[in-house]
PDB file of C-alpha atoms in Angstrom:
ATOM      1  CA  UNK A   1     -52.646  80.542-158.943  1.00  0.00           C
ATOM      2  CA  UNK A   2     -49.773  82.917-158.226  1.00  0.00           C
ATOM      3  CA  UNK A   3     -49.842  85.950-155.948  1.00  0.00           C
ATOM      4  CA  UNK A   4     -48.299  88.734-158.010  1.00  0.00           C
ATOM      5  CA  UNK A   5     -46.763  90.297-154.904  1.00  0.00           C
ATOM      6  CA  UNK A   6     -49.152  93.239-154.844  1.00  0.00           C
ATOM      7  CA  UNK A   7     -50.984  93.928-151.614  1.00  0.00           C
ATOM      8  CA  UNK A   8     -52.411  97.284-150.597  1.00  0.00           C
ATOM      9  CA  UNK A   9     -54.283  98.295-147.430  1.00  0.00           C
ATOM     10  CA  UNK A  10     -56.207 101.572-147.143  1.00  0.00           C
ATOM     11  CA  UNK A  11     -58.750 103.069-144.718  1.00  0.00           C
ATOM     12  CA  UNK A  12     -61.510 104.745-146.770  1.00  0.00           C
ATOM     13  CA  UNK A  13     -63.327 105.752-143.542  1.00  0.00           C
ATOM     14  CA  UNK A  14     -63.131 105.315-139.782  1.00  0.00           C
ATOM     15  CA  UNK A  15     -65.198 102.116-140.088  1.00  0.00           C
ATOM     16  CA  UNK A  16     -63.668 100.568-143.226  1.00  0.00           C
ATOM     17  CA  UNK A  17     -60.495  98.748-144.130  1.00  0.00           C
ATOM     18  CA  UNK A  18     -59.921  98.060-147.833  1.00  0.00           C
ATOM     19  CA  UNK A  19     -57.424  95.398-148.875  1.00  0.00           C
ATOM     20  CA  UNK A  20     -56.496  94.863-152.518  1.00  0.00           C
ATOM     21  CA  UNK A  21     -54.383  92.089-153.972  1.00  0.00           C
ATOM     22  CA  UNK A  22     -53.665  91.164-157.601  1.00  0.00           C
ATOM     23  CA  UNK A  23     -53.390  87.505-158.603  1.00  0.00           C
ATOM     24  CA  UNK A  24     -52.058  86.070-161.863  1.00  0.00           C
ATOM     25  CA  UNK A  25     -54.993  83.709-162.335  1.00  0.00           C
ATOM     26  CA  UNK A  26     -58.343  83.498-164.108  1.00  0.00           C
ATOM     27  CA  UNK A  27     -61.452  84.716-162.239  1.00  0.00           C
ATOM     28  CA  UNK A  28     -62.755  81.172-161.868  1.00  0.00           C
ATOM     29  CA  UNK A  29     -59.679  80.038-159.950  1.00  0.00           C
ATOM     30  CA  UNK A  30     -59.744  83.048-157.616  1.00  0.00           C
ATOM     31  CA  UNK A  31     -63.461  82.537-156.934  1.00  0.00           C
ATOM     32  CA  UNK A  32     -62.913  78.823-156.303  1.00  0.00           C
ATOM     33  CA  UNK A  33     -60.034  79.530-153.894  1.00  0.00           C
ATOM     34  CA  UNK A  34     -62.401  81.658-151.793  1.00  0.00           C
ATOM     35  CA  UNK A  35     -65.499  79.451-151.963  1.00  0.00           C
ATOM     36  CA  UNK A  36     -64.466  75.779-152.072  1.00  0.00           C
ATOM     37  CA  UNK A  37     -63.641  74.278-148.664  1.00  0.00           C
ATOM     38  CA  UNK A  38     -60.883  72.000-149.983  1.00  0.00           C
ATOM     39  CA  UNK A  39     -59.088  75.071-151.410  1.00  0.00           C
ATOM     40  CA  UNK A  40     -59.799  77.456-148.514  1.00  0.00           C
ATOM     41  CA  UNK A  41     -58.176  74.945-146.151  1.00  0.00           C
ATOM     42  CA  UNK A  42     -54.953  75.219-148.171  1.00  0.00           C
ATOM     43  CA  UNK A  43     -54.426  78.951-147.691  1.00  0.00           C
ATOM     44  CA  UNK A  44     -56.567  80.335-144.817  1.00  0.00           C
ATOM     45  CA  UNK A  45     -54.245  79.131-142.092  1.00  0.00           C
ATOM     46  CA  UNK A  46     -53.040  80.700-138.881  1.00  0.00           C
ATOM     47  CA  UNK A  47     -49.521  80.830-137.508  1.00  0.00           C
ATOM     48  CA  UNK A  48     -47.353  77.691-137.438  1.00  0.00           C
ATOM     49  CA  UNK A  49     -48.902  74.954-135.315  1.00  0.00           C
ATOM     50  CA  UNK A  50     -52.499  75.722-136.349  1.00  0.00           C
ATOM     51  CA  UNK A  51     -54.719  73.601-138.602  1.00  0.00           C
ATOM     52  CA  UNK A  52     -58.242  74.090-139.957  1.00  0.00           C
ATOM     53  CA  UNK A  53     -60.204  70.935-139.066  1.00  0.00           C
ATOM     54  CA  UNK A  54     -63.569  72.599-139.855  1.00  0.00           C
ATOM     55  CA  UNK A  55     -64.241  74.460-143.086  1.00  0.00           C
ATOM     56  CA  UNK A  56     -67.920  74.445-144.054  1.00  0.00           C
ATOM     57  CA  UNK A  57     -69.273  76.603-146.873  1.00  0.00           C
ATOM     58  CA  UNK A  58     -72.917  76.582-148.011  1.00  0.00           C
ATOM     59  CA  UNK A  59     -72.442  78.917-150.976  1.00  0.00           C
ATOM     60  CA  UNK A  60     -75.894  80.375-151.543  1.00  0.00           C
ATOM     61  CA  UNK A  61     -77.659  83.536-150.426  1.00  0.00           C
ATOM     62  CA  UNK A  62     -78.726  82.813-146.848  1.00  0.00           C
ATOM     63  CA  UNK A  63     -76.224  79.949-146.616  1.00  0.00           C
ATOM     64  CA  UNK A  64     -73.668  79.875-143.841  1.00  0.00           C
ATOM     65  CA  UNK A  65     -69.951  79.302-143.568  1.00  0.00           C
ATOM     66  CA  UNK A  66     -67.950  78.213-140.542  1.00  0.00           C
ATOM     67  CA  UNK A  67     -64.219  77.945-139.946  1.00  0.00           C
ATOM     68  CA  UNK A  68     -62.510  76.442-136.902  1.00  0.00           C
ATOM     69  CA  UNK A  69     -58.755  76.544-136.381  1.00  0.00           C
ATOM     70  CA  UNK A  70     -56.985  74.295-133.879  1.00  0.00           C
ATOM     71  CA  UNK A  71     -53.535  74.773-132.392  1.00  0.00           C
ATOM     72  CA  UNK A  72     -51.368  71.728-131.747  1.00  0.00           C
ATOM     73  CA  UNK A  73     -52.010  72.326-128.005  1.00  0.00           C
ATOM     74  CA  UNK A  74     -55.753  71.726-128.565  1.00  0.00           C
ATOM     75  CA  UNK A  75     -56.810  75.391-128.270  1.00  0.00           C
ATOM     76  CA  UNK A  76     -59.475  76.367-130.846  1.00  0.00           C
ATOM     77  CA  UNK A  77     -60.784  79.558-132.395  1.00  0.00           C
ATOM     78  CA  UNK A  78     -63.534  79.955-134.934  1.00  0.00           C
ATOM     79  CA  UNK A  79     -65.643  82.278-136.987  1.00  0.00           C
ATOM     80  CA  UNK A  80     -68.632  82.042-139.259  1.00  0.00           C
ATOM     81  CA  UNK A  81     -71.223  84.068-141.068  1.00  0.00           C
ATOM     82  CA  UNK A  82     -73.998  84.197-143.630  1.00  0.00           C
ATOM     83  CA  UNK A  83     -73.811  84.929-147.352  1.00  0.00           C
ATOM     84  CA  UNK A  84     -75.929  87.981-148.290  1.00  0.00           C
ATOM     85  CA  UNK A  85     -75.062  88.336-151.982  1.00  0.00           C
ATOM     86  CA  UNK A  86     -73.272  86.070-154.455  1.00  0.00           C
ATOM     87  CA  UNK A  87     -72.452  86.964-158.049  1.00  0.00           C
ATOM     88  CA  UNK A  88     -70.135  84.151-159.239  1.00  0.00           C
ATOM     89  CA  UNK A  89     -66.682  85.322-160.344  1.00  0.00           C
ATOM     90  CA  UNK A  90     -67.630  88.932-159.532  1.00  0.00           C
ATOM     91  CA  UNK A  91     -68.754  89.574-155.941  1.00  0.00           C
ATOM     92  CA  UNK A  92     -69.453  87.913-152.579  1.00  0.00           C
ATOM     93  CA  UNK A  93     -71.004  89.796-149.648  1.00  0.00           C
ATOM     94  CA  UNK A  94     -71.261  88.124-146.255  1.00  0.00           C
ATOM     95  CA  UNK A  95     -71.474  88.746-142.543  1.00  0.00           C
ATOM     96  CA  UNK A  96     -68.900  87.477-140.095  1.00  0.00           C
ATOM     97  CA  UNK A  97     -68.961  86.815-136.381  1.00  0.00           C
ATOM     98  CA  UNK A  98     -66.136  85.726-134.116  1.00  0.00           C
ATOM     99  CA  UNK A  99     -65.398  86.088-130.433  1.00  0.00           C
ATOM    100  CA  UNK A 100     -62.596  88.150-128.963  1.00  0.00           C
ATOM    101  CA  UNK A 101     -61.991  87.596-125.270  1.00  0.00           C
ATOM    102  CA  UNK A 102     -65.573  86.397-124.821  1.00  0.00           C
ATOM    103  CA  UNK A 103     -67.140  89.329-126.704  1.00  0.00           C
ATOM    104  CA  UNK A 104     -68.837  88.721-130.087  1.00  0.00           C
ATOM    105  CA  UNK A 105     -67.318  90.746-132.930  1.00  0.00           C
ATOM    106  CA  UNK A 106     -69.558  91.231-135.981  1.00  0.00           C
ATOM    107  CA  UNK A 107     -68.473  92.488-139.421  1.00  0.00           C
ATOM    108  CA  UNK A 108     -69.620  92.783-143.028  1.00  0.00           C
ATOM    109  CA  UNK A 109     -67.321  91.683-145.856  1.00  0.00           C
ATOM    110  CA  UNK A 110     -67.555  92.456-149.541  1.00  0.00           C
ATOM    111  CA  UNK A 111     -65.167  90.722-151.906  1.00  0.00           C
ATOM    112  CA  UNK A 112     -65.153  91.844-155.519  1.00  0.00           C
ATOM    113  CA  UNK A 113     -63.102  91.104-158.621  1.00  0.00           C
ATOM    114  CA  UNK A 114     -61.939  93.161-161.574  1.00  0.00           C
ATOM    115  CA  UNK A 115     -59.919  91.772-164.460  1.00  0.00           C
ATOM    116  CA  UNK A 116     -57.044  92.766-166.649  1.00  0.00           C
ATOM    117  CA  UNK A 117     -56.315  89.835-168.947  1.00  0.00           C
ATOM    118  CA  UNK A 118     -55.357  86.891-166.710  1.00  0.00           C
ATOM    119  CA  UNK A 119     -54.679  89.123-163.673  1.00  0.00           C
ATOM    120  CA  UNK A 120     -57.428  89.382-161.062  1.00  0.00           C
ATOM    121  CA  UNK A 121     -57.726  92.337-158.722  1.00  0.00           C
ATOM    122  CA  UNK A 122     -59.367  91.130-155.518  1.00  0.00           C
ATOM    123  CA  UNK A 123     -60.824  93.795-153.225  1.00  0.00           C
TER     124      UNK A 123
END
């Protein structure tokens, strides 16, 4: 799967950030890269020196996901959430919770796909 080099960030409202990227890959591969732990661990990495020793994804409505990153110094950070809607190869809606300086930060994410031949627009 190749990133076509397109990446766009907009702010549709005071409470929303929209990010769009186009990939030269079939829908199935883009969906798999976002939902299969063995693939997520290959790209959802932090800065140099960080690894992802925990990547758990229970891909079903009501199922949870959990990511933990570890720095080579032993410091860890993590996040997780619950899947609210899953339409394979089309849309994933989930919650997310992480902690910033001891304060929980909660968000909603919606990831959707649109196609033009073999190019996938991920929003």
